[in-house]
Tab-separated table of C-alpha atoms in Angstrom:
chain	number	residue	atom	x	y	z
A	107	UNK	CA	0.000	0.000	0.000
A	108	UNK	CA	1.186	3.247	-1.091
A	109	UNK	CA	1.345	6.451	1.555
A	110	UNK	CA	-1.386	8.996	-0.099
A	111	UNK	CA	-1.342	12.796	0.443
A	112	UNK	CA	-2.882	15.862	-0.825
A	113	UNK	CA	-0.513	18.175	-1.865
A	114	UNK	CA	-0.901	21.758	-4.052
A	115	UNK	CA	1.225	21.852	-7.195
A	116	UNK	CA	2.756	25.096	-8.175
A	117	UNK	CA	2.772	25.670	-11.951
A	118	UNK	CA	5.890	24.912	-13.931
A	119	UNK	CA	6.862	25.362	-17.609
A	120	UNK	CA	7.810	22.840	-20.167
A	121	UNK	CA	7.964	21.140	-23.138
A	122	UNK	CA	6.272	18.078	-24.679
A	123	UNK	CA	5.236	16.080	-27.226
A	124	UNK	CA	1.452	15.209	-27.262
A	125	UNK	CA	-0.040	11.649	-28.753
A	126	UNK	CA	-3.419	9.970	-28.580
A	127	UNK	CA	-1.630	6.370	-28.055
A	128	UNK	CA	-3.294	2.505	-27.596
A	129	UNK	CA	-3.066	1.713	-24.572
A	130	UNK	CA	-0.324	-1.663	-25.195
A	131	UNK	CA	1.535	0.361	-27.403
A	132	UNK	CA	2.486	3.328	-24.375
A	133	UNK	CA	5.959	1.873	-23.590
A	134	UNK	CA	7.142	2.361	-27.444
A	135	UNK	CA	5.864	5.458	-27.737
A	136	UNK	CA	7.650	7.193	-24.693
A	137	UNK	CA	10.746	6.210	-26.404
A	138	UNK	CA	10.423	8.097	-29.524
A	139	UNK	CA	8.217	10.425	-27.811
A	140	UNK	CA	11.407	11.276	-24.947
A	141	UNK	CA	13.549	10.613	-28.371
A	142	UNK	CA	12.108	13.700	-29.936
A	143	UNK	CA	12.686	15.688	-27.247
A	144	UNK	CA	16.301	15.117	-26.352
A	145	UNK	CA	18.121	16.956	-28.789
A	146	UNK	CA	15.867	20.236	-27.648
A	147	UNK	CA	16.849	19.332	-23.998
A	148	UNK	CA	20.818	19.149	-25.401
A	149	UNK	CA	21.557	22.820	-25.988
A	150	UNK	CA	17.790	25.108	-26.767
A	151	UNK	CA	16.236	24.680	-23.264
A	152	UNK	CA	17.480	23.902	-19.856
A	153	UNK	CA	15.427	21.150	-17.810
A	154	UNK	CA	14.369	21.953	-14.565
A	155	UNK	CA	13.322	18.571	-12.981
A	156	UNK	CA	12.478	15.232	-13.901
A	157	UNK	CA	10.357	14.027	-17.104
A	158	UNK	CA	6.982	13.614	-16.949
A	159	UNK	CA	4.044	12.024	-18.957
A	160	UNK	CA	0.798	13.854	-18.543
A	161	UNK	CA	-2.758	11.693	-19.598
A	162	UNK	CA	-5.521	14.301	-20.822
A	163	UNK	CA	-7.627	11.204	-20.681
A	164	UNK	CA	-7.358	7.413	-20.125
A	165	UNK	CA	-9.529	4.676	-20.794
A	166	UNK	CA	-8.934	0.738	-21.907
A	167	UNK	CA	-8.352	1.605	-25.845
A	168	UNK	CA	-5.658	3.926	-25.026
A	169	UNK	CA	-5.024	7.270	-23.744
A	170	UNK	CA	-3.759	11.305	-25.013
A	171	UNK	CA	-0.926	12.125	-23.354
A	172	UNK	CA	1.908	14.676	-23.354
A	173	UNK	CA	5.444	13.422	-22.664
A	174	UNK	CA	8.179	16.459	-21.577
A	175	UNK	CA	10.554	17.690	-19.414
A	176	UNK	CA	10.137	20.818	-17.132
A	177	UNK	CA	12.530	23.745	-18.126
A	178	UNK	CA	13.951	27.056	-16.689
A	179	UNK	CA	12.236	30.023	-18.970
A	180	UNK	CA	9.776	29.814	-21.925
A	181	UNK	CA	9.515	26.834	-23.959
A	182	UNK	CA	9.710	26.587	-27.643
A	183	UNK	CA	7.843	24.966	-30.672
A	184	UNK	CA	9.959	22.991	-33.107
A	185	UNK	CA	8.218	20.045	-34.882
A	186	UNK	CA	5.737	18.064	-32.899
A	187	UNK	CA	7.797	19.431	-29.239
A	188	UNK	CA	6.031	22.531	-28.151
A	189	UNK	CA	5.462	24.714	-24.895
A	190	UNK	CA	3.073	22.703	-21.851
A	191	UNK	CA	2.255	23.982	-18.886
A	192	UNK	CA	2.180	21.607	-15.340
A	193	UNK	CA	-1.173	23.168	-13.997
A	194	UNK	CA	-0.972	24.402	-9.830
A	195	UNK	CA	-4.341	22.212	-8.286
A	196	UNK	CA	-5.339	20.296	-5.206
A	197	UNK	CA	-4.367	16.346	-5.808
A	198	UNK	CA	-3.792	13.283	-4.078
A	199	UNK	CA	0.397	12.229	-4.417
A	200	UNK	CA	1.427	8.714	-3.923
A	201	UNK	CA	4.854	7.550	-4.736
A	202	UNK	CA	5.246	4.040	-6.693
A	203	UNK	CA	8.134	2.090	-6.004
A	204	UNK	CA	8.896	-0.906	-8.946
A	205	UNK	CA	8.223	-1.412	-12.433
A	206	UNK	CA	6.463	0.557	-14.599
A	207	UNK	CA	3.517	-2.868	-15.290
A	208	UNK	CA	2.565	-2.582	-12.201
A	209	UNK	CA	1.368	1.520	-11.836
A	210	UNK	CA	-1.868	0.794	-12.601
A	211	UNK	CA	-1.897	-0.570	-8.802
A	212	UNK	CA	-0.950	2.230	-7.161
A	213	UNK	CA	-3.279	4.357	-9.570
A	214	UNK	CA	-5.932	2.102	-7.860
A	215	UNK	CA	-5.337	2.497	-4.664
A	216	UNK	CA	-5.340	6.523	-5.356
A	217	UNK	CA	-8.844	6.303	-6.726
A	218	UNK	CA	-9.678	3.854	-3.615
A	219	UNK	CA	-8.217	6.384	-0.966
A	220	UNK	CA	-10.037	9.395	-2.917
A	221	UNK	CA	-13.910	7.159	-2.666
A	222	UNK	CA	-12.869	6.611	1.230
A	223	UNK	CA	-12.481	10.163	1.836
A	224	UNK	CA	-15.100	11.863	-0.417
A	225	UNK	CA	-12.352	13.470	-3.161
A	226	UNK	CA	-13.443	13.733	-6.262
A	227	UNK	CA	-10.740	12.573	-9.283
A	228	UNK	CA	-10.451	14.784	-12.384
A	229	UNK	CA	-10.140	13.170	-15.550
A	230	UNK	CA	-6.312	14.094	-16.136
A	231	UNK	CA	-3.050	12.980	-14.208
A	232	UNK	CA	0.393	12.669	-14.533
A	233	UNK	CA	3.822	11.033	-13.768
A	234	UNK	CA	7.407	12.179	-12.791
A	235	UNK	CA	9.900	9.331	-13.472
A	236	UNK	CA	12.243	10.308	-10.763
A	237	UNK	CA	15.248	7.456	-12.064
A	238	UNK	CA	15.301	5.290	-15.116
A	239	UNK	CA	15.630	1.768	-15.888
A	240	UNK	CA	19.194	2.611	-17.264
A	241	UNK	CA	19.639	4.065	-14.032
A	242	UNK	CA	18.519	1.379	-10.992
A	243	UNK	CA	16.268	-2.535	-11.482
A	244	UNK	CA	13.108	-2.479	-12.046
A	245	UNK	CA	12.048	-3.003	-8.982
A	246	UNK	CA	13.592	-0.115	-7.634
A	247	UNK	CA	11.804	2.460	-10.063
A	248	UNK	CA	10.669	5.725	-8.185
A	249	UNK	CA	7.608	7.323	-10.184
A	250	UNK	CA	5.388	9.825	-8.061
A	251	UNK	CA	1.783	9.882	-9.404
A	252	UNK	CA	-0.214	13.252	-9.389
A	253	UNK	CA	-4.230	12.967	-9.873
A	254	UNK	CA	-5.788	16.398	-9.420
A	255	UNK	CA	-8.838	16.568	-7.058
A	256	UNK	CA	-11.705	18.391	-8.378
């Protein structure tokens, strides 16, 4: 079970890349998706923090999501990778220790922990991969979740 919280966000700037994606094929697209954004992140913009993916809407064909990195100043448009904006709300936190397969049980227990104490989920959340698989096994794989409370 995963410690819950309800935290504020401040606003931060970014950049992304935005796909409507199926729902198996998620891991391949984050690769070009991050891909894309790299050589931006390499000498045009400075990253501020860790990257993110952001879901403007999920369901069990697939989902729209923005993939980007938060950055120091104004973002830019060049191709698909354009400026995003991390919104400042209410939500419930929960960090997710271990592989990326298994998020969609700490996702539940969110949504569980929001019915028990009479939040109401928005329809949008997102993810900040806070090491990589290059980096540690996947069982040590720190992603905090962020789903907004309306």
């Amino acid at each position: 079970m995963s410690k819950i919280k309800v935290i504020t966000t401040v606003s931060q700037k970014a950049i992304a890349v935005r796909e409507k994606v199926r729902t198996n094929e998620i891991p391949q697209a984050f690769g070009h998706m991050f891909g894309e954004l790299m050589p931006v992140l390499q000498g045009e913009v400075r990253c501020a923090g860790p990257p993110f993916a952001y879901y403007h809407s999920w369901s069990d064909e697939g989902t729209d999501m923005e993939v980007g990195f938060p950055i120091v100043g104004e973002g830019i448009t060049k191709g698909r990778i354009h400026p995003f904006e991390l919104p400042a709300v209410k939500a419930a936190e929960a960090m997710h220790i271990g592989p990326y397969d298994k998020l969609m049980d700490t996702y539940n227990e969110i949504l569980e922990w929001m019915n028990a104490n009479g939040k109401k989920p928005a329809n949008y959340m997102w993810e900040e991969y806070l090491n990589s698989p290059e980096e540690v096994p996947a069982d040590k794989l720190m992603t905090r979740l962020i789903w907004p409370i309306e």
